[in-house]
Amino acid sequence: MTTTPETTVRAGGAAQGGRGGTEIRLEHVTKDFGLATPAVDDVSLTVEPGEFMTLLGPSGSGKTTTLNLIAGFETLTAGTISLGGRDVSDVPPHRRNLGMLFQNYALFPHLTVAQNVAYPLRERKVPKKEIARKVAEVLELVQLTGRDDHHPAQLSGGQQQRVALARAIVFEPAALLLDEPLGALDRNLRSALQTEIRRIHREVGSTFVFVTHDQEEAMNLSDRIALFNDGRIEQVGTPQQLYAEPETLFTARFLGDSNVFELGRAELDGKVGWDGETWAIDPATVAAHPGVRERSAIVVRPEDVEVAVRREDVPAGANAVRAVVRDVEYMGSYRTLLLAMGDRGLPGRTRVAPLRGDYAAGDEITAWWRPEAQRIVAA
Amino acid sequence: MTPIAPETAQNPTLEAAPGSPPAPKAARRRYRHVDPIPWWLKAFGGLVVVFFILPTLFVIPMSFSDAQTFEFPPRGFTWRLYENFFTNPVWLDSLRNSFLVAVLTAVLATTVGTAAAVALWRLPGRAARLVRTLLMVPIVAPAIVVAVAVYIAFLGWRLTGTVTGYVLAHTAIAVPYVLVSVTGALGGLDPRLLRAAASLGSSPGRAFVRVTMPLISRGILTGAIFAFIVSFDEVVLALFLRSPVFQTMPVQMYNSVTVEIDPTISAASSIMVVAVTVIFLLPPLLRGRGRRR
């Protein structure tokens, strides 16, 4: 990478860290533990200053290893990592100035809350008076004032994670790395802390890299999501982009529910056939992914699928398929119809409002959707 | 089980989070359920305790005996033997030598043993297990074999009869005790704490001082005490390494019954028993005070 005046300025800003955030750039990052396939395989990703980036993926997809590589806990097999334009590939973790939040909190059990939070400041030889002021300030930010002298074991899981969060941001790190920090908490506490983390991201304005396998959490928190699969990045984008414009079947399936019609190798202009039905294809809905020309699939979200009792009720121009209702799930604000579609009885699902129509298992219906609502992805 | 239920109810988060650090010491202690112990087992246990301790305790009344030879029950009461001990420079020097060697051994063995334990803790797999077993050899090898080997080696290096020689030899047999106790303490240490320390700006050395050491201090202290006592009452190596001018107390005690018949050994024995017992009781006493805080 050439050093332009712009990157020099950015590097200067990174040294101060904190507000405004620091850019994190991964270039062709590979980590090979000597197993059959590399844990992280040629990953390139740029996290913008101040961005909330989530590394999402199933377990074993390489997201945590990638985070550990950024933190410096693992050494790179190949590639480079730079923080604010400074190459840190060979810098040990304690000199990268990155805050980190762990799933098990990793609070020091022999220190009090205040001592835990003061730890990074003492390591940086901050004067005592300033330490006291900063600790009080950050404990107020995470709403834990008045528990300074408690030991971690005396706090609940949620409180412990707040202390860990305070400790990880008090020294104004270049960025905050969060390794499934809410994984050990129960559902209610989780959503409360999600709100908290979003608020703190807004107030601190620093770059956040968040690892999770929970797609809802990722959608809820992130500016952008990098979806990992088998050590590679499947797709990067805003939550809306990943949900509405998936490039691959993996992405479509990982985020939200989908009805999937596999097409194999098909011509993707005009019309395609599936199980005796002929469907229109809108070129705007074909993924840019090169694999889509090799093997493709149509993906339709359940909320985009409408139900007609008779075939004649399907509006002109819509794509339709015969289906049998297998089951009806009542979800409160809506119902989910579980369908068997076409002759082969492909499982599918659709959402219907509670008051529209009365469906029961065994009903023969027609499912339909607008060609604009479907997405043709690489399978 | 009834008293346990309300405790659990009060602490739902601690129970719900499998990855959370352990509950406070006091609470965990209360959860531990012990089945009732039958009376005969208690009685048998008591007998075993008496069998182990009584012979040692015999020396204390003997040390106040007025009799010229060893006999039990002791006759009369006198401080004469203690007077002998504390006025005879041979005894006093040997006590001082033993203390000096034991303290230096404790320092050296604790440093080496702790370093080895931490290194082996971070080194996973078969190699670490093999090295750990090898380091235990000084405990299982017959003392006389070790003593002869050390004697032959130290003769060549002119280390016999020197403080350095004593300390090195005693350290070799004390390190395994430190290794065992520190390894035990490390078993309760979450290695992720060291990653946390690194992310907060601690170099590996700083992380050891500020995180690892405070959390395994009990194991280190126990190891140090074991090392001190291993050296303090060691007699086989000391017999080989002794010189006319430098003897440790166990050697002087051995002399006092084999070379001369000196009943002062009763007083010396009592002093040793009391000293060793007090030192052994230190960690539980310190722990008790720590818990009250």
Coordinates of N, CA, C and O in Angstrom, one line a residue, chain B residues 130-147 150 168-177 179 230 234 237:
Chain B
L130 N 5.1 -35.4 29.6 CA 6.3 -36.1 29.8 C 7.3 -35.3 30.6 O 7.9 -35.9 31.6
V131 N 7.5 -34.0 30.3 CA 8.4 -33.2 31.1 C 8.0 -33.1 32.6 O 8.8 -33.2 33.5
R132 N 6.6 -33.0 32.8 CA 6.1 -32.9 34.1 C 6.5 -34.2 34.9 O 6.9 -34.1 36.1
T133 N 6.3 -35.3 34.3 CA 6.6 -36.6 34.9 C 8.1 -36.7 35.2 O 8.5 -37.1 36.3
L134 N 8.9 -36.3 34.3 CA 10.4 -36.3 34.5 C 10.8 -35.4 35.7 O 11.7 -35.8 36.4
L135 N 10.1 -34.3 35.8 CA 10.5 -33.4 36.9 C 10.1 -34.0 38.3 O 10.5 -33.5 39.3
M136 N 9.2 -35.0 38.3 CA 8.8 -35.6 39.5 C 9.9 -36.7 40.0 O 9.8 -37.2 41.1
V137 N 10.8 -37.0 39.1 CA 11.8 -38.1 39.4 C 12.5 -37.9 40.8 O 12.6 -38.8 41.6
P138 N 12.9 -36.7 41.1 CA 13.6 -36.5 42.4 C 12.7 -37.0 43.6 O 13.3 -37.3 44.7
I139 N 11.4 -36.9 43.5 CA 10.6 -37.4 44.6 C 10.6 -38.9 44.7 O 10.6 -39.4 45.8
V140 N 10.5 -39.6 43.6 CA 10.4 -41.0 43.6 C 11.7 -41.7 43.7 O 11.8 -42.9 44.2
A141 N 12.8 -41.1 43.2 CA 14.1 -41.8 43.3 C 14.5 -41.9 44.7 O 14.3 -41.0 45.6
P142 N 15.1 -43.1 45.1 CA 15.6 -43.3 46.5 C 16.5 -42.1 46.9 O 17.4 -41.8 46.1
A143 N 16.3 -41.6 48.1 CA 17.1 -40.5 48.6 C 18.6 -40.8 48.5 O 19.4 -39.9 48.1
I144 N 19.0 -42.0 48.9 CA 20.4 -42.4 48.9 C 21.0 -42.3 47.5 O 22.2 -41.9 47.4
V145 N 20.3 -42.7 46.5 CA 20.8 -42.7 45.1 C 21.1 -41.3 44.7 O 22.1 -40.9 44.2
V146 N 20.1 -40.4 45.0 CA 20.3 -39.0 44.7 C 21.5 -38.4 45.4 O 22.3 -37.7 44.9
A147 N 21.6 -38.8 46.7 CA 22.6 -38.3 47.6 C 24.0 -38.7 47.0 O 24.9 -37.8 46.9
V150 N 24.7 -36.8 43.8 CA 25.0 -35.4 44.1 C 26.4 -35.3 44.7 O 27.2 -34.4 44.3
L168 N 21.6 -25.9 46.2 CA 21.4 -26.5 44.9 C 20.8 -27.9 45.1 O 19.8 -28.3 44.4
A169 N 21.4 -28.7 46.0 CA 20.9 -30.1 46.1 C 19.5 -30.1 46.7 O 18.6 -30.9 46.2
H170 N 19.2 -29.3 47.7 CA 17.9 -29.3 48.3 C 16.9 -28.8 47.3 O 15.7 -29.2 47.2
T171 N 17.3 -27.8 46.4 CA 16.4 -27.2 45.4 C 15.9 -28.4 44.5 O 14.7 -28.5 44.1
A172 N 16.9 -29.2 44.1 CA 16.6 -30.3 43.2 C 15.4 -31.2 43.7 O 14.6 -31.6 42.9
I173 N 15.5 -31.4 45.0 CA 14.4 -32.3 45.5 C 13.2 -31.5 45.9 O 12.1 -32.1 46.2
A174 N 13.3 -30.2 46.1 CA 12.1 -29.4 46.5 C 11.3 -28.9 45.3 O 10.1 -28.7 45.5
V175 N 11.9 -28.7 44.1 CA 11.2 -28.2 43.0 C 9.9 -29.0 42.7 O 8.8 -28.4 42.4
P176 N 9.9 -30.3 42.7 CA 8.7 -31.1 42.4 C 7.5 -30.7 43.2 O 6.4 -30.6 42.8
Y177 N 7.8 -30.4 44.5 CA 6.7 -30.0 45.4 C 6.1 -28.7 45.0 O 4.8 -28.5 45.0
L179 N 6.2 -27.5 42.0 CA 5.6 -27.7 40.7 C 4.2 -28.3 40.9 O 3.2 -27.8 40.2
V230 N 11.0 -29.3 53.2 CA 11.8 -30.4 52.6 C 13.2 -30.2 52.9 O 13.9 -31.1 53.2
E234 N 15.7 -32.3 55.8 CA 16.4 -33.2 54.9 C 17.7 -33.7 55.6 O 18.5 -32.9 56.1
L237 N 20.9 -36.2 52.1 CA 21.8 -35.4 51.3 C 22.8 -34.6 52.2 O 24.0 -34.5 51.9

